[in-house]
Amino acid sequence: MNKKNLIGTFSLNTCPNITEIISKNLDYLIIDREHGSHDFNSTNIVNKIIKKNCMSLIRASNLNKIEIQRCLDLNPDGILIPQISSYEDAEFAVSCSYFKPNGDRGLSPYTAAFDYNHNNSDNKKKTINKKIFIGLLIEGSKGLEALEDICLNFAKDISLIYFGLYDFTSSLNLKPEWHDPKVIKAVKKIVKICKNHKIRVGSIARNYNEIKFLKKLGINFICYQNDTGIIHEIFSHIKKIK
């Protein structure tokens, strides 16, 4: 997807109908297995729905080879891998996400990623390696310190660097406020590093004004709240006009 700015959200709910409605209006939707209640059955169902409407991504529940492998076997458009707190974490995440010779991802051809058959497996591996969208969720001060080396060495392997506002500001001992000058300065540094290596940079916006603000900062993968937050916000407004 070559659009300059991508806007989407995280999916914590497991309802296929809500997922379908939301996905029709976004550039991407992230099935959240880290903070949501998705098991692999619901992940499989909503992934197929999302792929019809926008880019389908799965946030793995943790930095674990089998977890990453099982998420990718469902054949999403890509994966977001959390808990990247060092260069070694990034190296491990990339290795788990790609088949040989790019990485060390395990293989079963009888999965959705291979159309449930073993025919042309070598060609399928090459195609998957070429098109997969890999996002790394950078966490903690050590993760941020390693960002330059991560981008320098894995620019050809990763599509996105994502940092959460709350974890990011906590690592700086600051409040989670985008307009804090110290936050802005730190974000600009992250954006510059990612831009130099042609990697998307993403984070969360909690309202429409923050979407505009993040665009100005150069963040081009904007996550608007998550689906449960959006639903809560809408019905809170309705409650006020009863």
Short mmCIF file of N, CA and C in Angstrom, two decimals, residues 128-189:
data_model
loop_
_atom_site.label_atom_id
_atom_site.label_comp_id
_atom_site.label_asym_id
_atom_site.label_seq_id
_atom_site.Cartn_x
_atom_site.Cartn_y
_atom_site.Cartn_z
N ILE A 128 5.62 -14.83 -0.33
CA ILE A 128 5.30 -14.38 1.02
C ILE A 128 6.43 -13.52 1.58
N ASN A 129 7.66 -13.97 1.41
CA ASN A 129 8.82 -13.19 1.89
C ASN A 129 8.86 -11.80 1.26
N LYS A 130 8.42 -11.73 0.01
CA LYS A 130 8.50 -10.46 -0.73
C LYS A 130 7.41 -9.48 -0.31
N LYS A 131 6.22 -9.98 0.03
CA LYS A 131 5.08 -9.08 0.21
C LYS A 131 4.69 -8.82 1.67
N ILE A 132 5.20 -9.61 2.62
CA ILE A 132 4.73 -9.51 4.00
C ILE A 132 5.05 -8.15 4.61
N PHE A 133 4.09 -7.61 5.37
CA PHE A 133 4.23 -6.33 6.07
C PHE A 133 4.62 -6.63 7.51
N ILE A 134 5.81 -6.21 7.90
CA ILE A 134 6.31 -6.47 9.25
C ILE A 134 6.42 -5.15 10.01
N GLY A 135 5.73 -5.07 11.14
CA GLY A 135 5.83 -3.90 12.00
C GLY A 135 6.42 -4.28 13.35
N LEU A 136 7.34 -3.47 13.84
CA LEU A 136 7.94 -3.72 15.15
C LEU A 136 7.46 -2.66 16.14
N LEU A 137 6.98 -3.11 17.29
CA LEU A 137 6.53 -2.20 18.33
C LEU A 137 7.68 -1.96 19.30
N ILE A 138 8.28 -0.79 19.19
CA ILE A 138 9.44 -0.44 20.00
C ILE A 138 8.98 -0.03 21.39
N GLU A 139 9.57 -0.66 22.41
CA GLU A 139 9.13 -0.41 23.78
C GLU A 139 10.31 -0.09 24.68
N GLY A 140 10.10 0.86 25.57
CA GLY A 140 11.10 1.19 26.58
C GLY A 140 12.24 2.04 26.06
N SER A 141 13.00 2.60 26.99
CA SER A 141 14.11 3.48 26.63
C SER A 141 15.20 2.73 25.87
N LYS A 142 15.43 1.48 26.21
CA LYS A 142 16.47 0.70 25.53
C LYS A 142 16.07 0.40 24.08
N GLY A 143 14.78 0.17 23.87
CA GLY A 143 14.30 -0.04 22.51
C GLY A 143 14.50 1.19 21.65
N LEU A 144 14.24 2.35 22.23
CA LEU A 144 14.43 3.61 21.51
C LEU A 144 15.90 3.87 21.23
N GLU A 145 16.74 3.51 22.19
CA GLU A 145 18.18 3.69 22.00
C GLU A 145 18.71 2.82 20.86
N ALA A 146 18.07 1.66 20.65
CA ALA A 146 18.52 0.73 19.61
C ALA A 146 17.89 1.02 18.25
N LEU A 147 17.01 2.02 18.18
CA LEU A 147 16.23 2.26 16.96
C LEU A 147 17.11 2.52 15.74
N GLU A 148 18.14 3.33 15.88
CA GLU A 148 19.01 3.64 14.74
C GLU A 148 19.63 2.37 14.17
N ASP A 149 20.15 1.51 15.03
CA ASP A 149 20.77 0.27 14.56
C ASP A 149 19.73 -0.68 13.96
N ILE A 150 18.54 -0.71 14.55
CA ILE A 150 17.48 -1.57 14.02
C ILE A 150 17.11 -1.14 12.60
N CYS A 151 16.90 0.15 12.42
CA CYS A 151 16.53 0.65 11.09
C CYS A 151 17.66 0.47 10.09
N LEU A 152 18.88 0.70 10.53
CA LEU A 152 20.03 0.58 9.64
C LEU A 152 20.19 -0.84 9.11
N ASN A 153 19.98 -1.82 9.97
CA ASN A 153 20.24 -3.21 9.59
C ASN A 153 19.03 -3.95 9.05
N PHE A 154 17.81 -3.47 9.34
CA PHE A 154 16.63 -4.21 8.92
C PHE A 154 15.68 -3.39 8.05
N ALA A 155 16.17 -2.32 7.45
CA ALA A 155 15.31 -1.45 6.63
C ALA A 155 14.63 -2.21 5.51
N LYS A 156 15.31 -3.19 4.94
CA LYS A 156 14.74 -3.95 3.82
C LYS A 156 13.74 -5.01 4.30
N ASP A 157 13.72 -5.28 5.60
CA ASP A 157 12.89 -6.35 6.15
C ASP A 157 11.63 -5.85 6.83
N ILE A 158 11.64 -4.63 7.35
CA ILE A 158 10.50 -4.14 8.11
C ILE A 158 9.80 -2.99 7.38
N SER A 159 8.50 -2.91 7.58
CA SER A 159 7.69 -1.88 6.92
C SER A 159 7.31 -0.75 7.87
N LEU A 160 7.35 -1.05 9.18
CA LEU A 160 6.81 -0.09 10.15
C LEU A 160 7.56 -0.15 11.47
N ILE A 161 7.81 1.01 12.03
CA ILE A 161 8.21 1.14 13.43
C ILE A 161 7.05 1.81 14.16
N TYR A 162 6.52 1.14 15.15
CA TYR A 162 5.37 1.67 15.91
C TYR A 162 5.79 1.86 17.36
N PHE A 163 5.43 3.02 17.92
CA PHE A 163 5.68 3.24 19.35
C PHE A 163 4.40 3.73 20.00
N GLY A 164 4.08 3.15 21.14
CA GLY A 164 2.87 3.54 21.86
C GLY A 164 3.11 4.80 22.66
N LEU A 165 2.16 5.70 22.62
CA LEU A 165 2.31 6.98 23.32
C LEU A 165 2.56 6.78 24.80
N TYR A 166 1.82 5.89 25.43
CA TYR A 166 1.90 5.75 26.88
C TYR A 166 3.22 5.13 27.32
N ASP A 167 3.63 4.08 26.64
CA ASP A 167 4.91 3.45 26.96
C ASP A 167 6.06 4.39 26.61
N PHE A 168 5.93 5.07 25.48
CA PHE A 168 6.98 5.98 25.01
C PHE A 168 7.20 7.12 26.00
N THR A 169 6.14 7.78 26.40
CA THR A 169 6.28 8.91 27.33
C THR A 169 6.71 8.44 28.73
N SER A 170 6.26 7.25 29.11
CA SER A 170 6.67 6.70 30.40
C SER A 170 8.18 6.47 30.44
N SER A 171 8.74 6.02 29.31
CA SER A 171 10.18 5.79 29.24
C SER A 171 10.97 7.09 29.35
N LEU A 172 10.30 8.22 29.03
CA LEU A 172 10.93 9.53 29.14
C LEU A 172 10.57 10.25 30.43
N ASN A 173 9.80 9.55 31.29
CA ASN A 173 9.31 10.13 32.55
C ASN A 173 8.45 11.38 32.30
N LEU A 174 7.62 11.29 31.27
CA LEU A 174 6.73 12.40 30.90
C LEU A 174 5.28 11.93 30.89
N LYS A 175 4.36 12.89 30.92
CA LYS A 175 2.95 12.56 30.80
C LYS A 175 2.61 12.26 29.34
N PRO A 176 1.60 11.43 29.09
CA PRO A 176 1.24 11.05 27.71
C PRO A 176 0.52 12.18 26.97
N GLU A 177 1.23 13.25 26.68
CA GLU A 177 0.65 14.39 25.99
C GLU A 177 1.48 14.72 24.76
N TRP A 178 0.85 14.69 23.60
CA TRP A 178 1.56 14.91 22.34
C TRP A 178 2.17 16.30 22.26
N HIS A 179 1.56 17.29 22.86
CA HIS A 179 2.01 18.67 22.68
C HIS A 179 3.13 19.09 23.64
N ASP A 180 3.58 18.19 24.49
CA ASP A 180 4.71 18.48 25.36
C ASP A 180 5.95 18.67 24.48
N PRO A 181 6.65 19.80 24.60
CA PRO A 181 7.83 20.07 23.76
C PRO A 181 8.88 18.95 23.79
N LYS A 182 9.05 18.33 24.97
CA LYS A 182 10.03 17.24 25.08
C LYS A 182 9.57 16.01 24.30
N VAL A 183 8.26 15.76 24.30
CA VAL A 183 7.71 14.64 23.53
C VAL A 183 7.88 14.91 22.04
N ILE A 184 7.56 16.13 21.64
CA ILE A 184 7.67 16.50 20.22
C ILE A 184 9.12 16.34 19.73
N LYS A 185 10.06 16.79 20.54
CA LYS A 185 11.47 16.68 20.17
C LYS A 185 11.88 15.22 19.98
N ALA A 186 11.46 14.36 20.90
CA ALA A 186 11.80 12.94 20.82
C ALA A 186 11.13 12.27 19.63
N VAL A 187 9.88 12.64 19.35
CA VAL A 187 9.15 12.07 18.21
C VAL A 187 9.81 12.47 16.90
N LYS A 188 10.21 13.71 16.80
CA LYS A 188 10.86 14.17 15.57
C LYS A 188 12.13 13.38 15.29
N LYS A 189 12.84 13.01 16.35
CA LYS A 189 14.05 12.21 16.18
C LYS A 189 13.71 10.83 15.63
#
